[in-house]
Amino acid sequence: MTRLVDRLSAITAGLSAWMFFAIGIMVTYEVIMRKVFNAPTIWVEEITRFFQIWATYIAAAYLLHHREMIVVEIGDKYLGSRSRRVLEFVSLLVIGIFSAVALWHGTGILLESIELKRATSTMLGVPMWMTESAIPVGFALLFLQCLAEMVRLLRGELLPAESHHGPGSADL
Amino acid sequence: MTILLIVLALVALLALRVPVAFALGGLGAALLFIEDISLVMVPQALYSGMDNFVLLAVPLFLLMSNVLLKGGVGKDLFAAVQSWVGHWPGGLGVATILSCAIFAAISGSSVATAATIGTVAISEMTSRGYDRSFVLGLIAAGGTLGILIPPSIPMIIYGVVTEESIVDLFLAGIGPGLFLAGLFIGFCFLYARFGKGYTPTPRAAWAERRRATLRALPTVVLAAIVIGGIYAGWFTPTESAGIGFSVALIIVLARRSITWPLLLEAVRVSMITTVSIFLILVGAKVFGKAITLYQIPQEISQLIVGNISEPWVFILIVCAILLVMGLFLEALSMLLIMVPVLHPSLGAMGIDPIWFGVLFVVMIEAALITPPVGLNLFVIQAVAKAPLMDVVRGVWPFMLMMLATAALLWFWPDLALYIPFKL
């Protein structure tokens, strides 16, 4: 079961990575159309933002699984494995509760938008549910991943690599 | 009192190793809950935080630099610069700083800059007898140019949070960035004159120079397009990043220096960095909404204005706080925790927010290489696989140069503000 969740997170993260890639291509297309052909598009500005919302939230679970979220690294060298596990559990609890809140209220907003047929006030008039659903979907995934990580902790499985800090991780 | 409790709660969450994004977001949500404010604000903040065209510059600049990195551009750049200045006194050091400065113009991150140039420069320099600590300090310092010379991801985030012009911020970073690069190069000359000695590099032949330069040229041209395009007003930062990414892709494909697995890795790493930054950003947004409802920024602003009459005292205190925070937080978390709280005070203090942004970035970087526990020290340590003490011993002269630059910015604001506003 936990494996299934990991698999799902990996798939959505892959999707997210290529959505960012696609954003780059779309922005380039827009610049070329406008500067070279003097024919600006009406969709790039909006669609790229929508991609950004989706890409960000569907990748959160993957980051949690691989412990790629930025944490304060202070004194963790001095922690025993038992206290480390306790801290890990507390952190998962915070993330889990936050995800549940985002999922619950995000769904509320989504249902309301569907009912009222809300759409963006641009030329495209994209229905709001298409992008607002990114929040409940993303945080549902994150919530599931949280549960999977908790199960793993309780089962006593090994924690992922303790320190993933190094070039290529999230430091700027 | 409330302020103190909130700060304590935040510190406690961070110390418990809750990811920064969720420490901020969770605390924000809890504060809303306590005041009986509807938590619908949470998903709203999550949505509006990402619904932002300007922020697209973050993933695009990351994609651009990662694609170039995996395409082996760092090595070519260093080789080209070295062929020109390698025979100077302290030449490899000079080449390292110059490569960092050029790479900074295609990368918005100091760690990527230090890691890229570091992997080539460290072995090259130590094998020629340069003192190891000096080399490590040099790379750590050179890396900081990455976020001062545009594009700069912390400056994009600063601009988004304060609603200041990112273009102005970028341009304001150029002066101090070049100034620091000059200082570092001067220090390399001093090292060559008074240091422990090294084997000079022979002057490169013209054929060698031409070959190396031609190989690095596309990257340099790309850097010029990215910054020049923003400066000339051809593109917005987001558009510039998009073009930069596409051109980077064309460069590495044309040179056949990237393989499919390397490209996959570049795309994956960019996604991870982007999402981890964005999650902190939206976490900070939820937190920001909550403390605004508690009127915390206003209170702090009043507290500051009521007690501190001189702007320089304010700046000094901010700098001291940043130095302490740099002991355990990375750049972006510092920025996202401090800036929303401090921004309202700037107007009252008569401080230019663009100038403050540049000073903030210089100070963040100084904090991150300040011994004993600056975060960038650990990164360099990991890149070089060297004992931490070696890095620490080498880095302090550079740290002093950065602090001096921060001080100079106070006495001579035009170092930052000349290019965006007076040129």
Coordinates of C-alpha atoms in Angstrom, one line a residue:
Chain A
M1 CA 0.0 0.0 0.0
T2 CA 2.7 2.4 1.0
R3 CA 4.6 1.5 -2.2
L4 CA 1.5 2.3 -4.2
V5 CA 1.5 5.8 -2.7
D6 CA 5.2 6.3 -3.5
R7 CA 4.5 5.2 -7.1
L8 CA 1.7 7.7 -7.4
S9 CA 3.8 10.5 -6.0
A10 CA 6.6 9.7 -8.4
I11 CA 4.3 9.8 -11.4
T12 CA 2.7 13.1 -10.4
A13 CA 6.2 14.5 -9.7
G14 CA 7.4 13.5 -13.2
L15 CA 4.4 15.2 -14.6
S16 CA 5.1 18.3 -12.6
A17 CA 8.7 18.4 -13.8
W18 CA 7.6 18.3 -17.5
M19 CA 4.9 20.9 -16.8
F20 CA 7.7 23.3 -15.8
F21 CA 9.5 22.3 -18.9
A22 CA 6.4 23.0 -21.0
I23 CA 6.0 26.4 -19.3
G24 CA 9.5 27.3 -20.6
I25 CA 8.5 26.4 -24.1
M26 CA 5.2 28.2 -24.0
V27 CA 6.8 31.4 -22.7
T28 CA 9.4 31.3 -25.5
Y29 CA 6.6 30.8 -28.0
E30 CA 4.8 33.8 -26.7
V31 CA 7.9 36.0 -26.9
I32 CA 8.6 34.9 -30.5
M33 CA 5.0 35.4 -31.6
R34 CA 4.9 38.9 -30.1
K35 CA 8.3 40.2 -31.0
V36 CA 8.9 38.5 -34.3
F37 CA 5.4 38.1 -35.7
N38 CA 3.7 40.8 -33.8
A39 CA 0.9 38.4 -33.0
P40 CA 0.7 38.0 -29.2
T41 CA -1.3 35.0 -28.0
I42 CA -4.2 35.3 -25.6
W43 CA -3.5 32.0 -23.8
V44 CA 0.1 31.7 -22.8
E45 CA 0.0 34.1 -19.8
E46 CA -3.0 32.3 -18.3
I47 CA -2.2 28.7 -19.1
T48 CA 1.4 29.0 -17.8
R49 CA 0.1 30.3 -14.5
F50 CA -2.4 27.3 -14.3
F51 CA 0.5 24.9 -15.1
Q52 CA 2.5 26.5 -12.3
I53 CA -0.3 26.0 -9.8
W54 CA -0.8 22.3 -10.7
A55 CA 2.9 21.5 -11.1
T56 CA 3.7 22.9 -7.6
Y57 CA 1.1 21.1 -5.7
I58 CA 1.2 17.7 -7.3
A59 CA 4.9 17.4 -6.6
A60 CA 4.7 18.1 -2.8
A61 CA 4.2 14.5 -1.9
Y62 CA 7.3 13.4 -3.8
L63 CA 9.4 16.0 -2.0
L64 CA 8.1 14.7 1.3
H65 CA 8.9 11.1 0.4
H66 CA 12.4 12.0 -0.6
R67 CA 12.9 14.4 2.3
E68 CA 13.7 17.2 -0.1
M69 CA 11.7 19.8 1.8
I70 CA 13.9 22.4 3.4
V71 CA 14.3 21.8 7.2
V72 CA 16.5 23.6 9.7
E73 CA 19.6 21.4 10.2
I74 CA 20.7 22.2 13.6
G75 CA 22.0 19.8 16.2
D76 CA 20.5 16.8 14.4
K77 CA 23.9 15.1 14.5
Y78 CA 23.5 14.7 18.2
L79 CA 20.1 13.0 18.1
G80 CA 19.7 9.4 18.7
S81 CA 17.7 7.4 16.2
R82 CA 14.8 7.1 18.7
S83 CA 14.4 10.8 19.2
R84 CA 14.9 11.4 15.6
R85 CA 11.9 9.1 14.9
V86 CA 9.8 11.0 17.4
L87 CA 10.6 14.3 15.8
E88 CA 9.9 12.9 12.4
F89 CA 6.5 11.8 13.5
V90 CA 5.7 15.2 15.0
S91 CA 6.7 16.8 11.7
L92 CA 4.5 14.4 9.7
L93 CA 1.6 15.2 12.0
V94 CA 2.0 18.9 11.3
I95 CA 2.2 18.3 7.6
G96 CA -0.7 15.9 7.7
I97 CA -3.0 18.2 9.6
F98 CA -2.2 21.1 7.3
S99 CA -2.9 18.9 4.3
A100 CA -6.2 17.9 5.7
V101 CA -7.2 21.5 6.3
A102 CA -6.1 22.5 2.7
L103 CA -7.9 19.4 1.3
W104 CA -11.1 20.0 3.2
H105 CA -11.5 23.8 2.6
G106 CA -10.0 23.5 -0.9
T107 CA -12.7 21.0 -1.8
G108 CA -15.3 23.4 -0.4
I109 CA -14.1 26.2 -2.7
L110 CA -14.0 23.8 -5.6
L111 CA -17.6 22.6 -5.1
E112 CA -18.8 26.1 -4.8
S113 CA -17.0 27.1 -8.1
I114 CA -18.6 24.2 -9.9
E115 CA -22.0 25.1 -8.6
L116 CA -21.7 28.8 -9.5
K117 CA -19.9 28.0 -12.8
R118 CA -17.2 30.4 -11.9
A119 CA -14.7 31.2 -14.6
T120 CA -11.7 33.5 -15.0
S121 CA -12.5 37.0 -16.2
T122 CA -10.1 36.8 -19.1
M123 CA -10.6 36.3 -22.8
L124 CA -10.2 32.5 -22.3
G125 CA -12.8 32.4 -19.5
V126 CA -11.3 29.2 -18.1
P127 CA -13.7 27.5 -15.6
M128 CA -12.2 28.0 -12.1
W129 CA -12.6 24.3 -11.1
M130 CA -9.9 23.3 -13.6
T131 CA -7.2 25.1 -11.6
E132 CA -8.8 25.2 -8.1
S133 CA -8.8 21.4 -8.1
A134 CA -5.0 21.5 -8.0
I135 CA -5.2 22.3 -4.3
P136 CA -7.4 19.4 -3.1
V137 CA -5.7 16.9 -5.5
G138 CA -2.2 18.0 -4.4
F139 CA -2.9 18.0 -0.7
A140 CA -4.8 14.7 -0.9
L141 CA -1.6 13.2 -2.4
L142 CA 0.4 14.8 0.3
F143 CA -1.9 13.6 3.0
L144 CA -1.7 10.0 1.7
Q145 CA 2.1 10.3 1.5
C146 CA 2.1 11.5 5.1
L147 CA 0.1 8.5 6.2
A148 CA 2.5 6.2 4.2
E149 CA 5.5 7.7 5.9
M150 CA 3.9 7.4 9.3
V151 CA 3.1 3.7 8.7
R152 CA 6.8 3.2 7.7
L153 CA 8.0 5.0 10.9
L154 CA 5.7 2.9 13.1
R155 CA 6.8 -0.3 11.3
G156 CA 10.4 0.7 12.2
E157 CA 11.6 0.8 8.6
L158 CA 14.8 2.7 8.0
L159 CA 14.6 6.4 7.5
P160 CA 15.7 7.8 4.2
A161 CA 19.2 9.2 4.0
E162 CA 19.7 11.5 7.0
S163 CA 21.3 14.3 5.3
H164 CA 20.5 15.1 1.7
H165 CA 22.2 18.4 1.8
G166 CA 24.6 19.0 -1.0
P167 CA 24.7 20.6 -4.4
G168 CA 21.6 20.1 -6.4
S169 CA 19.2 20.1 -3.4
A170 CA 17.1 23.1 -2.6
D171 CA 19.7 25.6 -1.3
L172 CA 20.2 28.8 -3.2
Chain B
M1 CA 3.6 39.5 24.2
T2 CA 1.7 37.9 21.3
I3 CA 4.8 38.7 19.2
L4 CA 7.1 36.9 21.6
L5 CA 4.8 33.8 21.7
I6 CA 4.5 33.6 18.0
V7 CA 8.3 33.9 17.6
L8 CA 8.8 31.2 20.2
A9 CA 6.2 28.9 18.5
L10 CA 8.0 29.3 15.2
V11 CA 11.4 28.6 16.6
A12 CA 10.1 25.6 18.4
L13 CA 8.5 24.2 15.2
L14 CA 11.7 24.8 13.2
A15 CA 13.8 23.2 15.9
L16 CA 11.6 20.1 15.8
R17 CA 12.6 19.8 12.2
V18 CA 9.2 20.5 10.8
P19 CA 9.9 21.6 7.2
V20 CA 10.1 25.4 7.0
A21 CA 7.2 25.5 4.6
F22 CA 4.9 23.7 7.0
A23 CA 6.3 25.4 10.2
L24 CA 5.2 28.7 8.7
G25 CA 2.0 27.4 7.1
G26 CA 0.9 25.3 10.0
L27 CA 1.6 28.1 12.5
G28 CA -0.3 30.5 10.3
A29 CA -3.3 28.2 10.1
A30 CA -3.2 27.6 13.9
L31 CA -3.2 31.4 14.5
L32 CA -6.2 31.8 12.2
F33 CA -8.0 29.0 14.0
I34 CA -7.4 30.4 17.4
E35 CA -8.9 33.8 16.4
D36 CA -11.9 31.9 14.9
I37 CA -11.1 33.0 11.4
S38 CA -12.3 30.7 8.6
L39 CA -9.6 28.4 7.4
V40 CA -10.9 28.9 3.9
M41 CA -8.2 31.5 3.8
V42 CA -5.6 28.7 3.7
P43 CA -6.5 27.2 0.3
Q44 CA -7.1 30.7 -1.0
A45 CA -3.6 31.8 0.0
L46 CA -2.2 28.6 -1.5
Y47 CA -4.0 29.3 -4.8
S48 CA -3.3 33.0 -5.1
G49 CA 0.3 32.5 -4.0
M50 CA 1.0 30.4 -7.1
D51 CA -1.3 32.2 -9.5
N52 CA 1.5 34.6 -10.4
F53 CA 3.2 35.1 -13.8
V54 CA 6.3 36.8 -12.3
L55 CA 7.1 33.7 -10.2
L56 CA 7.5 31.6 -13.4
A57 CA 10.9 33.2 -13.7
V58 CA 12.0 30.9 -10.8
P59 CA 11.5 27.5 -12.5
L60 CA 12.7 28.9 -15.8
F61 CA 16.0 30.3 -14.6
L62 CA 16.6 27.1 -12.7
L63 CA 15.9 25.0 -15.8
M64 CA 18.2 27.2 -17.8
S65 CA 21.1 26.9 -15.4
N66 CA 20.6 23.2 -14.7
V67 CA 20.5 22.4 -18.4
L68 CA 23.7 24.3 -19.0
L69 CA 25.3 22.7 -16.0
K70 CA 24.5 19.1 -17.1
G71 CA 25.7 20.1 -20.5
G72 CA 29.2 20.7 -19.0
V73 CA 29.3 24.4 -19.4
G74 CA 31.0 25.1 -16.1
K75 CA 34.2 23.3 -17.3
D76 CA 34.3 25.1 -20.6
L77 CA 33.8 28.5 -19.0
F78 CA 36.6 27.9 -16.5
A79 CA 38.9 26.7 -19.2
A80 CA 38.2 29.7 -21.4
V81 CA 38.7 32.3 -18.6
Q82 CA 41.8 30.5 -17.5
S83 CA 43.4 30.6 -20.9
W84 CA 43.2 34.4 -20.7
V85 CA 44.1 35.1 -17.1
G86 CA 45.7 31.9 -15.9
H87 CA 49.3 33.2 -16.1
W88 CA 48.5 36.3 -14.1
P89 CA 49.7 36.4 -10.5
G90 CA 47.2 34.3 -8.6
G91 CA 45.8 33.6 -12.0
L92 CA 43.7 30.5 -11.2
G93 CA 42.1 32.4 -8.3
V94 CA 41.3 35.2 -10.7
A95 CA 39.9 32.7 -13.2
T96 CA 37.8 31.2 -10.5
I97 CA 36.2 34.5 -9.5
L98 CA 35.7 35.6 -13.1
S99 CA 34.1 32.3 -14.0
C100 CA 31.8 32.6 -11.0
A101 CA 30.8 36.1 -12.0
I102 CA 30.0 35.0 -15.6
F103 CA 28.2 31.9 -14.4
A104 CA 26.3 34.1 -11.9
A105 CA 24.8 35.8 -14.9
I106 CA 23.1 32.6 -16.0
S107 CA 22.4 31.2 -12.6
G108 CA 20.2 32.6 -9.8
S109 CA 21.7 30.5 -7.1
S110 CA 25.0 30.7 -5.1
V111 CA 25.2 27.0 -4.4
A112 CA 24.8 26.1 -8.0
T113 CA 27.5 28.6 -8.9
A114 CA 29.9 27.5 -6.2
A115 CA 29.3 23.8 -7.0
T116 CA 29.7 24.3 -10.7
I117 CA 32.9 26.2 -10.7
G118 CA 34.1 24.5 -7.5
T119 CA 34.2 21.0 -9.0
V120 CA 36.6 22.2 -11.7
A121 CA 38.6 24.8 -9.9
I122 CA 39.3 23.1 -6.6
S123 CA 41.3 20.2 -8.0
E124 CA 43.0 22.5 -10.5
M125 CA 44.1 25.0 -7.9
T126 CA 45.2 22.6 -5.1
S127 CA 47.2 20.6 -7.6
R128 CA 49.1 23.8 -8.4
G129 CA 50.0 24.3 -4.7
Y130 CA 47.4 26.9 -3.8
D131 CA 46.6 26.7 -0.1
R132 CA 43.5 24.5 0.3
S133 CA 41.8 26.8 2.8
F134 CA 42.3 29.7 0.5
V135 CA 40.8 27.8 -2.4
L136 CA 37.7 26.7 -0.5
G137 CA 37.1 30.2 0.9
L138 CA 37.5 31.6 -2.6
I139 CA 34.8 29.2 -4.0
A140 CA 32.4 29.9 -1.1
A141 CA 32.8 33.6 -1.7
G142 CA 32.7 33.4 -5.5
G143 CA 29.4 31.5 -5.2
T144 CA 27.8 34.4 -3.4
L145 CA 28.1 36.4 -6.6
G146 CA 25.5 34.0 -8.0
I147 CA 22.6 35.7 -6.2
L148 CA 24.0 39.2 -6.4
I149 CA 24.6 39.4 -10.1
P150 CA 21.3 38.9 -11.9
P151 CA 19.3 36.8 -12.4
S152 CA 18.8 36.1 -8.7
I153 CA 16.2 33.9 -7.3
P154 CA 16.2 35.5 -3.8
M155 CA 15.7 38.9 -5.5
I156 CA 12.7 37.5 -7.5
I157 CA 11.1 36.3 -4.3
Y158 CA 11.9 39.7 -2.5
G159 CA 10.3 41.5 -5.4
V160 CA 7.2 39.3 -5.3
V161 CA 6.8 39.6 -1.5
T162 CA 7.3 43.4 -1.4
E163 CA 5.8 44.1 -4.8
E164 CA 8.9 46.0 -5.8
S165 CA 10.2 46.0 -9.4
I166 CA 12.3 42.9 -10.0
V167 CA 14.0 44.6 -12.9
D168 CA 15.2 47.4 -10.6
L169 CA 16.4 44.8 -8.0
F170 CA 18.3 42.9 -10.7
L171 CA 20.0 46.0 -12.0
A172 CA 20.8 47.2 -8.5
G173 CA 22.6 43.9 -7.8
I174 CA 25.0 44.4 -10.7
G175 CA 27.1 47.2 -9.0
P176 CA 27.7 45.5 -5.7
G177 CA 28.2 42.2 -7.5
L178 CA 31.0 43.5 -9.7
F179 CA 32.5 45.5 -6.8
L180 CA 32.7 42.3 -4.7
A181 CA 34.2 40.4 -7.7
G182 CA 36.8 43.1 -7.9
L183 CA 37.6 42.9 -4.2
F184 CA 38.0 39.1 -4.5
I185 CA 40.3 39.4 -7.5
G186 CA 42.4 42.0 -5.6
F187 CA 42.6 39.5 -2.7
C188 CA 43.9 36.9 -5.2
F189 CA 46.7 39.2 -6.2
L190 CA 47.6 39.8 -2.6
Y191 CA 47.6 36.1 -2.0
A192 CA 50.0 35.6 -5.0
R193 CA 52.3 38.3 -3.6
F194 CA 52.3 37.4 0.1
G195 CA 50.7 33.9 0.3
K196 CA 52.2 30.5 0.7
G197 CA 53.2 30.3 -2.9
Y198 CA 52.0 28.2 -5.8
T199 CA 53.2 27.0 -9.2
P200 CA 52.2 29.6 -11.8
T201 CA 50.3 28.5 -14.8
P202 CA 52.1 29.0 -18.2
R203 CA 50.6 31.5 -20.5
A204 CA 48.2 29.7 -22.9
A205 CA 48.9 29.7 -26.6
W206 CA 46.7 31.8 -28.9
A207 CA 45.3 28.7 -30.6
E208 CA 44.4 27.3 -27.2
R209 CA 42.7 30.6 -26.2
R210 CA 40.7 30.7 -29.4
R211 CA 39.6 27.1 -29.1
A212 CA 38.5 27.5 -25.4
T213 CA 36.8 30.9 -26.0
L214 CA 34.8 29.6 -29.0
R215 CA 33.6 26.7 -26.9
A216 CA 32.5 29.0 -24.0
L217 CA 31.2 31.8 -26.3
P218 CA 27.6 30.6 -26.6
T219 CA 27.2 30.6 -22.8
V220 CA 28.6 34.1 -22.5
V221 CA 26.3 35.4 -25.3
L222 CA 23.4 33.7 -23.6
A223 CA 24.3 35.5 -20.3
A224 CA 24.5 38.8 -22.3
I225 CA 21.0 38.2 -23.8
V226 CA 19.4 37.3 -20.5
I227 CA 20.7 40.4 -18.6
G228 CA 20.9 42.8 -21.6
G229 CA 17.3 41.9 -22.6
I230 CA 16.0 42.7 -19.2
Y231 CA 18.1 45.9 -19.0
A232 CA 17.0 47.1 -22.4
G233 CA 13.4 46.4 -21.6
W234 CA 13.0 43.8 -24.4
F235 CA 11.7 41.1 -22.0
T236 CA 10.3 40.9 -18.6
P237 CA 12.4 38.7 -16.2
T238 CA 9.9 35.8 -16.8
E239 CA 10.2 36.1 -20.6
S240 CA 14.0 36.5 -20.4
A241 CA 14.1 33.3 -18.3
G242 CA 11.9 31.4 -20.8
I243 CA 14.1 32.5 -23.8
G244 CA 17.2 31.8 -21.8
F245 CA 16.0 28.2 -21.1
S246 CA 15.2 27.6 -24.7
V247 CA 18.5 28.9 -25.9
A248 CA 20.3 26.9 -23.3
L249 CA 18.5 23.8 -24.6
I250 CA 19.6 24.6 -28.1
I251 CA 23.2 25.2 -27.1
V252 CA 23.6 21.9 -25.3
L253 CA 21.7 20.0 -28.0
A254 CA 23.8 21.6 -30.7
R255 CA 27.0 20.7 -28.9
R256 CA 25.7 17.2 -28.2
S257 CA 27.0 17.6 -24.7
I258 CA 23.8 16.5 -23.0
T259 CA 22.4 13.0 -22.9
W260 CA 18.8 12.0 -22.3
P261 CA 19.5 10.8 -18.6
L262 CA 21.4 14.1 -18.0
L263 CA 18.5 16.1 -19.3
L264 CA 16.0 14.1 -17.2
E265 CA 18.2 14.9 -14.2
A266 CA 18.3 18.6 -15.0
V267 CA 14.5 18.7 -15.3
R268 CA 14.0 16.7 -12.1
V269 CA 16.4 18.8 -10.0
S270 CA 14.8 22.0 -11.3
M271 CA 11.4 20.8 -10.3
I272 CA 12.6 19.8 -6.8
T273 CA 14.3 23.1 -6.2
T274 CA 11.3 25.1 -7.6
V275 CA 8.7 23.2 -5.6
S276 CA 10.7 23.4 -2.3
I277 CA 11.0 27.2 -2.8
F278 CA 7.4 27.6 -3.7
L279 CA 6.1 25.6 -0.8
I280 CA 8.0 27.9 1.6
L281 CA 6.7 30.9 -0.3
V282 CA 3.0 29.8 0.1
G283 CA 3.7 28.7 3.7
A284 CA 5.0 32.2 4.4
K285 CA 2.0 33.6 2.6
V286 CA -0.4 31.8 5.0
F287 CA 1.7 32.9 7.9
G288 CA 1.8 36.4 6.6
K289 CA -2.0 36.6 6.4
A290 CA -2.3 35.4 9.9
I291 CA 0.2 37.8 11.5
T292 CA -1.3 40.7 9.5
L293 CA -4.7 39.9 11.0
Y294 CA -3.0 39.9 14.4
Q295 CA -1.5 43.3 13.3
I296 CA 2.0 42.0 14.1
P297 CA 3.9 43.8 11.2
Q298 CA 2.1 47.1 12.2
E299 CA 3.0 46.6 15.8
I300 CA 6.6 45.8 15.0
S301 CA 6.8 48.8 12.7
Q302 CA 5.5 51.0 15.5
L303 CA 7.8 49.5 18.0
I304 CA 10.7 50.2 15.6
V305 CA 9.7 53.7 14.7
G306 CA 8.9 54.5 18.3
N307 CA 12.2 53.3 19.7
I308 CA 14.7 53.7 16.9
S309 CA 15.0 57.2 15.5
E310 CA 18.1 56.6 13.4
P311 CA 17.8 54.5 10.2
W312 CA 21.4 53.3 10.7
V313 CA 20.6 51.8 14.0
F314 CA 17.7 50.0 12.4
I315 CA 19.9 48.6 9.6
L316 CA 22.6 47.6 12.1
I317 CA 20.0 45.6 14.2
V318 CA 18.6 44.0 11.1
C319 CA 22.1 43.0 10.0
A320 CA 22.9 41.5 13.4
I321 CA 19.7 39.5 13.4
L322 CA 20.5 38.2 9.9
L323 CA 24.0 37.1 11.0
V324 CA 22.4 35.1 13.8
M325 CA 19.7 33.6 11.6
G326 CA 22.3 32.6 9.0
L327 CA 23.6 30.1 11.6
F328 CA 20.7 27.8 10.9
L329 CA 18.4 29.0 8.2
E330 CA 19.0 29.1 4.5
A331 CA 18.7 32.2 2.3
L332 CA 15.1 32.0 1.3
S333 CA 13.6 31.1 4.7
M334 CA 15.5 34.1 6.2
L335 CA 14.1 36.3 3.5
L336 CA 10.5 35.1 3.7
I337 CA 10.4 35.3 7.5
M338 CA 12.1 38.7 7.9
V339 CA 11.0 40.8 4.8
P340 CA 7.2 40.8 5.3
V341 CA 7.7 41.9 8.9
L342 CA 10.3 44.6 8.1
H343 CA 8.9 45.9 4.9
P344 CA 6.2 48.2 6.5
S345 CA 8.9 49.9 8.5
L346 CA 11.1 50.9 5.6
G347 CA 8.8 53.7 4.5
A348 CA 8.7 55.1 7.9
M349 CA 12.4 55.0 8.2
G350 CA 12.9 56.6 4.8
I351 CA 14.8 53.6 3.5
D352 CA 14.7 52.8 -0.2
P353 CA 13.2 49.3 -0.6
I354 CA 15.3 48.4 -3.6
W355 CA 18.5 49.4 -1.8
F356 CA 17.3 47.4 1.2
G357 CA 16.8 44.4 -1.0
V358 CA 20.3 44.5 -2.2
L359 CA 21.7 45.0 1.2
F360 CA 19.6 42.2 2.5
V361 CA 21.0 39.8 -0.2
V362 CA 24.6 40.8 0.6
M363 CA 23.9 40.3 4.3
I364 CA 22.2 36.9 3.8
E365 CA 25.2 35.7 1.8
A366 CA 27.7 37.0 4.4
A367 CA 25.6 35.2 7.1
L368 CA 25.7 32.0 5.2
I369 CA 29.5 31.9 5.0
T370 CA 30.0 33.2 8.6
P371 CA 31.7 30.6 10.8
P372 CA 31.1 28.6 12.8
V373 CA 27.9 27.3 11.2
G374 CA 27.0 29.1 8.0
L375 CA 25.0 26.9 5.7
N376 CA 27.1 27.5 2.6
L377 CA 30.1 26.4 4.5
F378 CA 28.5 22.9 4.7
V379 CA 27.8 23.0 1.0
I380 CA 31.4 23.8 0.1
Q381 CA 32.5 21.2 2.5
A382 CA 30.3 18.6 0.7
V383 CA 31.5 19.7 -2.8
A384 CA 35.2 19.6 -1.8
K385 CA 34.9 16.7 0.6
A386 CA 37.2 18.7 2.9
P387 CA 37.1 19.1 6.7
L388 CA 34.9 21.9 7.8
M389 CA 37.8 23.7 9.6
D390 CA 39.6 24.0 6.3
V391 CA 36.7 25.9 4.8
V392 CA 36.2 28.0 7.9
R393 CA 39.9 29.1 8.0
G394 CA 39.7 30.1 4.3
V395 CA 36.5 31.9 4.3
W396 CA 36.8 34.7 7.0
P397 CA 38.7 37.2 4.8
F398 CA 36.0 37.0 2.3
M399 CA 33.3 37.3 4.9
L400 CA 35.0 40.5 6.1
M401 CA 35.0 41.8 2.5
M402 CA 31.3 41.1 2.2
L403 CA 30.5 42.9 5.5
A404 CA 32.7 45.8 4.4
T405 CA 30.7 45.9 1.1
A406 CA 27.5 46.0 3.2
A407 CA 28.9 48.9 5.2
L408 CA 30.0 50.6 2.0
L409 CA 26.4 50.3 0.6
W410 CA 25.3 52.4 3.6
F411 CA 27.7 55.2 3.0
W412 CA 27.5 55.0 -0.8
P413 CA 24.0 53.8 -1.8
D414 CA 24.7 54.6 -5.5
L415 CA 26.9 51.5 -5.6
A416 CA 23.5 49.7 -6.0
L417 CA 21.2 52.5 -7.1
Y418 CA 23.2 54.1 -9.9
I419 CA 22.6 51.5 -12.5
P420 CA 18.8 51.2 -12.1
F421 CA 18.0 54.8 -11.4
K422 CA 20.7 57.2 -12.6
L423 CA 22.2 55.6 -15.6

